[in-house]
mmCIF file of C-alpha atoms in Angstrom:
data_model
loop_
_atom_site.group_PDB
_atom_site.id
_atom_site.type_symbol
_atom_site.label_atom_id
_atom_site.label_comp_id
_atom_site.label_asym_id
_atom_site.label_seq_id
_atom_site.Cartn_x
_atom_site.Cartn_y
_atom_site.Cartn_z
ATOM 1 C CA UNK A 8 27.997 -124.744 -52.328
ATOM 2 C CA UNK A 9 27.423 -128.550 -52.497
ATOM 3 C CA UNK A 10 24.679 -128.137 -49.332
ATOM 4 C CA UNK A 11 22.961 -125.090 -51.205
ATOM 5 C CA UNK A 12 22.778 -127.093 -54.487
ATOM 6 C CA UNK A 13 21.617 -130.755 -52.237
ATOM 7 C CA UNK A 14 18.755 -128.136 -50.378
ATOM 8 C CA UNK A 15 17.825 -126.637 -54.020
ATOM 9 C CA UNK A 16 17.511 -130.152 -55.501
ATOM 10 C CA UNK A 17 15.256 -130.695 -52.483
ATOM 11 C CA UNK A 18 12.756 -128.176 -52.807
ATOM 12 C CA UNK A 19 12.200 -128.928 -56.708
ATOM 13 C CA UNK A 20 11.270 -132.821 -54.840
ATOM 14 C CA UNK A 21 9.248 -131.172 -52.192
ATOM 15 C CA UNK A 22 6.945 -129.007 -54.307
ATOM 16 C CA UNK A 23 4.469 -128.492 -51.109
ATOM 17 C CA UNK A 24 7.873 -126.881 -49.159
ATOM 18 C CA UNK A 25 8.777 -124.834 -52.126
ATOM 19 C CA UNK A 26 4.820 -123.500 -53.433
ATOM 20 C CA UNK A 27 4.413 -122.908 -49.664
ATOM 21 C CA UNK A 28 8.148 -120.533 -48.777
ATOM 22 C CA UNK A 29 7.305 -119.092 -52.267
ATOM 23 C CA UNK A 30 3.380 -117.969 -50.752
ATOM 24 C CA UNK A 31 4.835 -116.782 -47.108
ATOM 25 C CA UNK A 32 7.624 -114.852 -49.311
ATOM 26 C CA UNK A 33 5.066 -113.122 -50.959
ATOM 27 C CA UNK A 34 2.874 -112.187 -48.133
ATOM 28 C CA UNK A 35 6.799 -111.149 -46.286
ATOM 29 C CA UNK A 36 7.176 -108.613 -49.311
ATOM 30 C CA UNK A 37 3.774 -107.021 -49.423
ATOM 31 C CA UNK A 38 3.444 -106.955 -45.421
ATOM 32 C CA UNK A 39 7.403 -105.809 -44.388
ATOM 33 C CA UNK A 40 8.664 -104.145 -47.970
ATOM 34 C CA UNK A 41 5.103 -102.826 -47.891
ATOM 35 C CA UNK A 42 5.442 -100.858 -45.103
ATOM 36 C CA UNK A 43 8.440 -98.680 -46.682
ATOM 37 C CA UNK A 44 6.023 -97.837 -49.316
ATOM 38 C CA UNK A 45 2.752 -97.716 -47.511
ATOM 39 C CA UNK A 46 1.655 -94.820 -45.075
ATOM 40 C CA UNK A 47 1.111 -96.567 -41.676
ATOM 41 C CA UNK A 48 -1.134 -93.537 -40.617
ATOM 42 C CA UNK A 49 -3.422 -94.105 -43.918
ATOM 43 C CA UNK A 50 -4.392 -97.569 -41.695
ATOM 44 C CA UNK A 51 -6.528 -95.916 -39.416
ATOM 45 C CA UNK A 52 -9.619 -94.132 -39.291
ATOM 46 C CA UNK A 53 -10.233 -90.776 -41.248
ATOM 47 C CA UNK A 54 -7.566 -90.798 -43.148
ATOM 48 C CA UNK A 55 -8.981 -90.805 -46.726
ATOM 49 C CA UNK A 56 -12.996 -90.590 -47.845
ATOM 50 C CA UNK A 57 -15.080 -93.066 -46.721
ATOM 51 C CA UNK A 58 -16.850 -95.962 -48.749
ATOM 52 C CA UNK A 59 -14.739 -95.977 -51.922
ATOM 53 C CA UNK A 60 -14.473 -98.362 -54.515
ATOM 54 C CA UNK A 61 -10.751 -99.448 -55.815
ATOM 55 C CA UNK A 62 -9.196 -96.286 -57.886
ATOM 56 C CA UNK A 63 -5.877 -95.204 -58.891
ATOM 57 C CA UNK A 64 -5.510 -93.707 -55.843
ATOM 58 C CA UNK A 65 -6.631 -96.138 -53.279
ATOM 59 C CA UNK A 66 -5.962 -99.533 -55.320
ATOM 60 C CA UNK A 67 -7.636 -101.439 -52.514
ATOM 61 C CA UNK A 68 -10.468 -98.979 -52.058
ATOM 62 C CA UNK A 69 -11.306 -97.303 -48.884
ATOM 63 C CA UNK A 70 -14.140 -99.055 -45.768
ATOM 64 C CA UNK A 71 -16.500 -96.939 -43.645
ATOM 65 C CA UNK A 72 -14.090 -95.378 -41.411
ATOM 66 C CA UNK A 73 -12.410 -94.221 -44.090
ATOM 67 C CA UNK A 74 -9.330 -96.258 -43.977
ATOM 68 C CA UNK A 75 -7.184 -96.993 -47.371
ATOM 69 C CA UNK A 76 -7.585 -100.621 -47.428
ATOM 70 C CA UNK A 77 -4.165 -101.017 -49.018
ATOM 71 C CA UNK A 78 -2.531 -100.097 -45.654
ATOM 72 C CA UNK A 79 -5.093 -101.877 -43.507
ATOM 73 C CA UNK A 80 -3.746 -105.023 -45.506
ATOM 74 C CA UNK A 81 0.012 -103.864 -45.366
ATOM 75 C CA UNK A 82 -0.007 -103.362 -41.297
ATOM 76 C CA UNK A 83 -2.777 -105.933 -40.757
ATOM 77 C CA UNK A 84 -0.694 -108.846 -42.635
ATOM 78 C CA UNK A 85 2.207 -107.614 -40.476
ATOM 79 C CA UNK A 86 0.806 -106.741 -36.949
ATOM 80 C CA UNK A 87 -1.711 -110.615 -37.253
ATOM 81 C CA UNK A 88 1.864 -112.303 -38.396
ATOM 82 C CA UNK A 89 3.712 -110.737 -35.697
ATOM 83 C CA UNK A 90 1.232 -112.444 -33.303
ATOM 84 C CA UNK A 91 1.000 -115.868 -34.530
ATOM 85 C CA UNK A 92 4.291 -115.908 -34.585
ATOM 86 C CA UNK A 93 5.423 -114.312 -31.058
ATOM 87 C CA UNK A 94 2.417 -116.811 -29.451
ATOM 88 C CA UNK A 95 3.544 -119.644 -31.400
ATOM 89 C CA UNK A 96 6.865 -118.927 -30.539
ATOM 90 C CA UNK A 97 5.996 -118.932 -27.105
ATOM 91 C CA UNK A 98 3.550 -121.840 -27.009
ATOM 92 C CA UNK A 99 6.477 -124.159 -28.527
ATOM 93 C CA UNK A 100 9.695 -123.211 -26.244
ATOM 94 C CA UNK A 101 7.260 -123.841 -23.294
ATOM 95 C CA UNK A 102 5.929 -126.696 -24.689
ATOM 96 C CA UNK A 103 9.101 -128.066 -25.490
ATOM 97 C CA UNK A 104 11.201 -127.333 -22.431
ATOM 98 C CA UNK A 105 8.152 -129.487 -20.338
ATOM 99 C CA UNK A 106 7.931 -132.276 -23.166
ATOM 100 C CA UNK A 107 11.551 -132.349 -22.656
ATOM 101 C CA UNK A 108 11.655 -132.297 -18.864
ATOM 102 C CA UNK A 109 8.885 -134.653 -18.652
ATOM 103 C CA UNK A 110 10.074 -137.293 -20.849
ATOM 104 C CA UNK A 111 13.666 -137.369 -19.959
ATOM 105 C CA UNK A 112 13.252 -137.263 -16.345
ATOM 106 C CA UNK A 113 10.063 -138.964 -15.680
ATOM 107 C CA UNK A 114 8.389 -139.642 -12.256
ATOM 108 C CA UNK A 115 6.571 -137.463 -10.468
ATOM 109 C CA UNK A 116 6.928 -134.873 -13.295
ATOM 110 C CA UNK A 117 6.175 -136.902 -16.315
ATOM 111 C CA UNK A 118 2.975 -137.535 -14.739
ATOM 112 C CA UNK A 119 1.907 -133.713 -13.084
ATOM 113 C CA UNK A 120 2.687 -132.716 -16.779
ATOM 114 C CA UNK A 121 0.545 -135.395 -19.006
ATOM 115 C CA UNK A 122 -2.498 -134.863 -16.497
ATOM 116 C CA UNK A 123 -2.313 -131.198 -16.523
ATOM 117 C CA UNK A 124 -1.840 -131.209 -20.924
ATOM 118 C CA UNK A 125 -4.717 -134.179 -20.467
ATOM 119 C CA UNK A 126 -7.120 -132.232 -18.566
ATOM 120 C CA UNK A 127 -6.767 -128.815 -20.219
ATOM 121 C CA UNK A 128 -7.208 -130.727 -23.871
ATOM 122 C CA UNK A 129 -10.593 -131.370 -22.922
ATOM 123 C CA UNK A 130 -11.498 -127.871 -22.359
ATOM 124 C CA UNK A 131 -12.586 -125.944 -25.749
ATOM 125 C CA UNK A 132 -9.433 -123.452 -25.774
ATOM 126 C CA UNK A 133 -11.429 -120.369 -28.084
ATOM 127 C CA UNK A 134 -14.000 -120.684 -25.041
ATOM 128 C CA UNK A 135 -11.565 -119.910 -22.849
ATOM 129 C CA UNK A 136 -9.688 -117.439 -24.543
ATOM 130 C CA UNK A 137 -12.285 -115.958 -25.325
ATOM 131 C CA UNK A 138 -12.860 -115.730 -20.979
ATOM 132 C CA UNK A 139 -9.736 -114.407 -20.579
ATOM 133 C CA UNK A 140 -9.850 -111.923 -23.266
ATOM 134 C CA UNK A 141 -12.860 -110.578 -22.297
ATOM 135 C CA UNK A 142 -11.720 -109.561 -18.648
ATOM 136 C CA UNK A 143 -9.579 -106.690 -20.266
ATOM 137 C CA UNK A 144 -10.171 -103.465 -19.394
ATOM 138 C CA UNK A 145 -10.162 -100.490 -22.067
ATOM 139 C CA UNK A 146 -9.870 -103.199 -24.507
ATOM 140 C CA UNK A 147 -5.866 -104.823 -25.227
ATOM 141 C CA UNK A 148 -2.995 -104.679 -27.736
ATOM 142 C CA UNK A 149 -1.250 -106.684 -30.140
ATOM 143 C CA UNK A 150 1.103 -107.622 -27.574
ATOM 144 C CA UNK A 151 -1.259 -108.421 -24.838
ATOM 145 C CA UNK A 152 -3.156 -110.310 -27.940
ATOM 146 C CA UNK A 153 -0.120 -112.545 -28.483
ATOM 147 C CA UNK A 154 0.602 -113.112 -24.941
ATOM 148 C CA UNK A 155 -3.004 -114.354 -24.342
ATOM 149 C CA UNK A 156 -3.132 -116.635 -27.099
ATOM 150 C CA UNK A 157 0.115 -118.329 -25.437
ATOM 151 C CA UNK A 158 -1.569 -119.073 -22.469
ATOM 152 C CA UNK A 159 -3.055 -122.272 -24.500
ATOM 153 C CA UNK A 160 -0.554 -122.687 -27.406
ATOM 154 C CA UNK A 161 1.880 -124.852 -25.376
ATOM 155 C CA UNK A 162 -0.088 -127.937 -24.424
ATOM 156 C CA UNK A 163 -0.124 -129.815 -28.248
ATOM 157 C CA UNK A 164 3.436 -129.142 -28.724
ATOM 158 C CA UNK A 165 4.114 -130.199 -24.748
ATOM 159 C CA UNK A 166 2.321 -133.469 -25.306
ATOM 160 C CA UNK A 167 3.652 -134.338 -28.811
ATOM 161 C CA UNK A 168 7.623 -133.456 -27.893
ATOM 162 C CA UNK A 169 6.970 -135.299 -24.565
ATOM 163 C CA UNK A 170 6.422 -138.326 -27.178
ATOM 164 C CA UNK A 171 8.978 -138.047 -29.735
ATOM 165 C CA UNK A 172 11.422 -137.779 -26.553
ATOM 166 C CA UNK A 173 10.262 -141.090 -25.193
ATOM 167 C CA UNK A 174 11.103 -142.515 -27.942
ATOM 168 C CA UNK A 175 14.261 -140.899 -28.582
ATOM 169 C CA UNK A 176 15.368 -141.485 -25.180
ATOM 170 C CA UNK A 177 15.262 -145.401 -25.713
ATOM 171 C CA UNK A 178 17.869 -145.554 -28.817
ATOM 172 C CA UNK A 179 21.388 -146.624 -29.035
ATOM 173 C CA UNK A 180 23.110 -143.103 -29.373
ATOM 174 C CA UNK A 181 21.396 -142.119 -26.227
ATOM 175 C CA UNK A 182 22.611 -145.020 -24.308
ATOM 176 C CA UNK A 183 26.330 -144.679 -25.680
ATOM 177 C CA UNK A 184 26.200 -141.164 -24.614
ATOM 178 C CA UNK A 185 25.372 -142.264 -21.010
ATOM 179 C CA UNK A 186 27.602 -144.506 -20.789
ATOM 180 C CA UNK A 187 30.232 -141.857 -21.709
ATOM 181 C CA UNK A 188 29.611 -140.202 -19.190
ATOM 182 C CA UNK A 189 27.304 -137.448 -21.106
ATOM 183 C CA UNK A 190 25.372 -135.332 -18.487
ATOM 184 C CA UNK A 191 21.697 -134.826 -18.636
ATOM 185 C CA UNK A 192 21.518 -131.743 -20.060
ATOM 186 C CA UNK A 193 24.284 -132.619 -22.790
ATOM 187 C CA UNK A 194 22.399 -135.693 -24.030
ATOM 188 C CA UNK A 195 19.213 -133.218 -24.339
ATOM 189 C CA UNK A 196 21.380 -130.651 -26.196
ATOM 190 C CA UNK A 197 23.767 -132.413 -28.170
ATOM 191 C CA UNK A 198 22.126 -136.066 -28.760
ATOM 192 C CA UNK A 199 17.926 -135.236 -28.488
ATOM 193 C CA UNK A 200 17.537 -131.600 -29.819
ATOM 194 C CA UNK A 201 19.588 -131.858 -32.999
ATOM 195 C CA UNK A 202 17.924 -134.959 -34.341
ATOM 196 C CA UNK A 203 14.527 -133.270 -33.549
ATOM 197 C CA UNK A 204 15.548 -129.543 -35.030
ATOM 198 C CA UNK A 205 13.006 -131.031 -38.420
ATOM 199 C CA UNK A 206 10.234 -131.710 -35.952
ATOM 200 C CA UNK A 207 10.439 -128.772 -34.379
ATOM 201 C CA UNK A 208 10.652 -126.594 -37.691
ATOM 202 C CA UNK A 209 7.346 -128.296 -38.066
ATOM 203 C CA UNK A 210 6.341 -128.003 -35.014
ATOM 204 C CA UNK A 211 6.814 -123.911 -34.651
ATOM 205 C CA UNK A 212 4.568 -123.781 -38.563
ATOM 206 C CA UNK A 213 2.377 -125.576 -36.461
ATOM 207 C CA UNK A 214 1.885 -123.356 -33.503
ATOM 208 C CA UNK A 215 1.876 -119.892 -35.572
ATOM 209 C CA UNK A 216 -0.534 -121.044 -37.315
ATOM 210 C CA UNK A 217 -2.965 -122.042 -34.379
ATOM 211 C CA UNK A 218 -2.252 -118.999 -32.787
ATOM 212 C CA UNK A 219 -3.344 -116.960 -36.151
ATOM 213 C CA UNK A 220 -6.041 -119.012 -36.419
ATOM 214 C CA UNK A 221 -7.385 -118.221 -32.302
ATOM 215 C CA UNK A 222 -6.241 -114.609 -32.370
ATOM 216 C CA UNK A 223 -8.257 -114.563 -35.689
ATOM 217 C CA UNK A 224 -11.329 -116.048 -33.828
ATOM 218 C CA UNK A 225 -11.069 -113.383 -30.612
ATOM 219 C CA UNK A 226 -10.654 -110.351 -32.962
ATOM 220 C CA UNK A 227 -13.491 -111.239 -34.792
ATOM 221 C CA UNK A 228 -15.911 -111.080 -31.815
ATOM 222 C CA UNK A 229 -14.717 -107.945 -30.769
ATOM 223 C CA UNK A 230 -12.282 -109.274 -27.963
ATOM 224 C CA UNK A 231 -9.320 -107.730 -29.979
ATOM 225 C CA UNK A 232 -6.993 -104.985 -30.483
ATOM 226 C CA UNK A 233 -9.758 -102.143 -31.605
ATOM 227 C CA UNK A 234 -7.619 -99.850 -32.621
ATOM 228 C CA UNK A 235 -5.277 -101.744 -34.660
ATOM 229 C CA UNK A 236 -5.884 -102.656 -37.954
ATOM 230 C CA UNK A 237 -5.109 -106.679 -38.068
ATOM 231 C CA UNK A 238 -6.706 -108.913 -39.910
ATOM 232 C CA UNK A 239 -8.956 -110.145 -37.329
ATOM 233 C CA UNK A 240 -10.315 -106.698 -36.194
ATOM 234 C CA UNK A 241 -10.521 -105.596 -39.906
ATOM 235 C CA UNK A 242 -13.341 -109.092 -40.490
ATOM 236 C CA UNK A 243 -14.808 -107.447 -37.240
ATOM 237 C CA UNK A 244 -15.484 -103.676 -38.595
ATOM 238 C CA UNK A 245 -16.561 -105.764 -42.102
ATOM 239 C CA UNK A 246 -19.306 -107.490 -39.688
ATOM 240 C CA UNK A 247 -19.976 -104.350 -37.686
ATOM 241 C CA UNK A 248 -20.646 -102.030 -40.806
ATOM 242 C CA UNK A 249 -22.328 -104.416 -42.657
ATOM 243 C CA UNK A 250 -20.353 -104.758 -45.904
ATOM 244 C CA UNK A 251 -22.011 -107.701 -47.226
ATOM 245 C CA UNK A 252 -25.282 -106.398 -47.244
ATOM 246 C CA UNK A 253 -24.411 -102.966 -48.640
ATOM 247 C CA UNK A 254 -22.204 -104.640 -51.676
ATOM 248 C CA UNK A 255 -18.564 -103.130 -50.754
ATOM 249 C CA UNK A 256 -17.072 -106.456 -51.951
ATOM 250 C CA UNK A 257 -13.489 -105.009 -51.950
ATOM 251 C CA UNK A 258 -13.733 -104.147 -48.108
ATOM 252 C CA UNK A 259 -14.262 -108.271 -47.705
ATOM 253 C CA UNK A 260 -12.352 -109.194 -50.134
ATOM 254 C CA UNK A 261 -8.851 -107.455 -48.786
ATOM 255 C CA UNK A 262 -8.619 -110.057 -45.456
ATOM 256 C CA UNK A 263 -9.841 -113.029 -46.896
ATOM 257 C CA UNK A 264 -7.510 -113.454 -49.736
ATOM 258 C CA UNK A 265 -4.908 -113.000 -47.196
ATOM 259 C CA UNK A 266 -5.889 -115.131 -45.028
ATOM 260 C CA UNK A 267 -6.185 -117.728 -47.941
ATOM 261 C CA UNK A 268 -2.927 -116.850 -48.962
ATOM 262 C CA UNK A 269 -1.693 -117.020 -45.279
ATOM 263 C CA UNK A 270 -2.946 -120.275 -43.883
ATOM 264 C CA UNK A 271 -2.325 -122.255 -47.667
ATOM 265 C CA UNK A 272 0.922 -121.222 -47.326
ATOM 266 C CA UNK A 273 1.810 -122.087 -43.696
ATOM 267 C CA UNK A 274 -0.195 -125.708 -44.605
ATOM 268 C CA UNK A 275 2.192 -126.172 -47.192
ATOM 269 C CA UNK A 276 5.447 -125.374 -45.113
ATOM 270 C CA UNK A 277 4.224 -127.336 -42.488
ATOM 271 C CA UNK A 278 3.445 -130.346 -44.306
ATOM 272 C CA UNK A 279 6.689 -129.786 -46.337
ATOM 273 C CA UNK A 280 8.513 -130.016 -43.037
ATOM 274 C CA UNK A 281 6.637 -133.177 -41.608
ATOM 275 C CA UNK A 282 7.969 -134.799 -44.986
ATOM 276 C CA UNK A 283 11.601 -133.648 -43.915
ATOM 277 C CA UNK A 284 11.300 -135.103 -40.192
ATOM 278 C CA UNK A 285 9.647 -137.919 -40.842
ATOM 279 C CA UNK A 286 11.454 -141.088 -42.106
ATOM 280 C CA UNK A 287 8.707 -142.712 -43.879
ATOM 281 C CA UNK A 288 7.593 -139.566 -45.571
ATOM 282 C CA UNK A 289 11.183 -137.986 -46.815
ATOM 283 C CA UNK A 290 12.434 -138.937 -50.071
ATOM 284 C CA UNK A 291 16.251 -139.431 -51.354
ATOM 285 C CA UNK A 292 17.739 -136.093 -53.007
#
């Protein structure tokens, strides 16, 4: 009881932590409680008249392919979410397990895995994504999506936990624990990843939303899932059927408020999170 009322007396200090959980929350109701409510069949094509505006009926209205646009933004929230977050996922535990490896054990490896992150920062990631993507045959799925977007996620997180380790590494709790005999992997475990569970909170807000934000870029040139209504693919019919010009203002409007909502949100956490891992940000509860 005494931690739940220290974390609640936190969040009321941290207003970017709490405005942020309380955005993601809501985008976690409409896309997961959505779905119980929410026909996942009425998200793709022909499944209710084509071209209309919001009703009683279709509260979100309905795009050219006659899609309800309420379900389009009920799967799409989910099945865009469910890639940032299994590429981001991804991204960081590869990225961490090298920054770890690198930093603790040095040599050889320390330096094969700075050139590699070094090198591969200089090369515009979308443009190759967009490379790789592109070499699919008969187009590719959500899961092939996420798993693509991974290929590139891991190198930020590799370089910055390769960092924070070198510094760790260097402090007087790491020393006692060599001395006492601590192996390797027990100092990692016990003494390095505990004191860096914060960072790499903020860390994994960090990579999901990179990998939104590149799976985002891909869908809307086409190099997407095409038939799977995520957020990405939906910008990329509103492009292809030429909503703008022809005035169907609810068809654009239905990703780009959730994106808003998305990315404010996850900007929020993550900087809510930063605050919590680092010193000279946190405040006293």
């Amino acid at each position: 009881m005494a931690q739940a009322a220290s974390a609640i007396r936190y969040l009321r200090r941290n207003g970017r932590l709490l405005v942020g959980i309380i955005l993601l929350l809501i985008l976690f109701l409409f896309a997961f409680v959505g779905r119980l409510f929410v026909d996942g069949n009425d998200a793709y094509p022909l499944s209710a008249p084509a071209n209309l505006a919001p009703t009683l009926e279709y509260p979100f209205g309905t795009d050219s392919q006659g899609r309800d646009l309420l379900a389009v933004g009920v799967m799409g929230t989910y099945l865009t979410t469910k890639i940032g977050v299994v590429a981001g996922s991804l991204g960081l535990g590869f990225g961490t397990i090298l920054g770890f490896l690198a930093a603790y054990y040095g040599g050889v490896l320390d330096t094969v895995v700075r050139w590699v992150v070094d090198v591969l920062l200089t090369i515009p990631s979308l443009l190759v994504l967009v490379v790789i993507a592109s070499t699919f045959q008969g187009g590719i799925d959500v899961n092939g999506m996420a798993l693509v977007v991974a290929l590139l996620a891991w190198m930020w997180p590799a370089r910055v936990i390769r960092s924070q380790v070198l510094t760790m590494k260097q402090r007087a709790f790491v020393r006692v624990a060599q001395l006492s005999g601590s192996s390797n992997l027990e100092i990692i475990f016990k003494e390095l990843m505990p004191n860096l569970l914060p960072f790499l909170g903020a860390s994994l807000v960090g990579s999901v939303t990179g990998a939104i934000f590149a799976s985002l870029g891909l869908e809307a040139l086409g190099l997407g899932p095409m038939r799977e209504p995520t957020l990405g693919m939906t910008i990329y019919w509103v492009m292809y059927y030429g909503a703008f010009v022809r005035g169907m203002w609810w068809w654009i409007m239905n990703p780009i408020v959730i994106i808003v909502i998305l990315f404010v949100g996850l900007f929020l956490v993550s900087a809510g999170l930063d605050e919590l891992a680092n010193p000279r940000l946190r405040r006293r509860v």
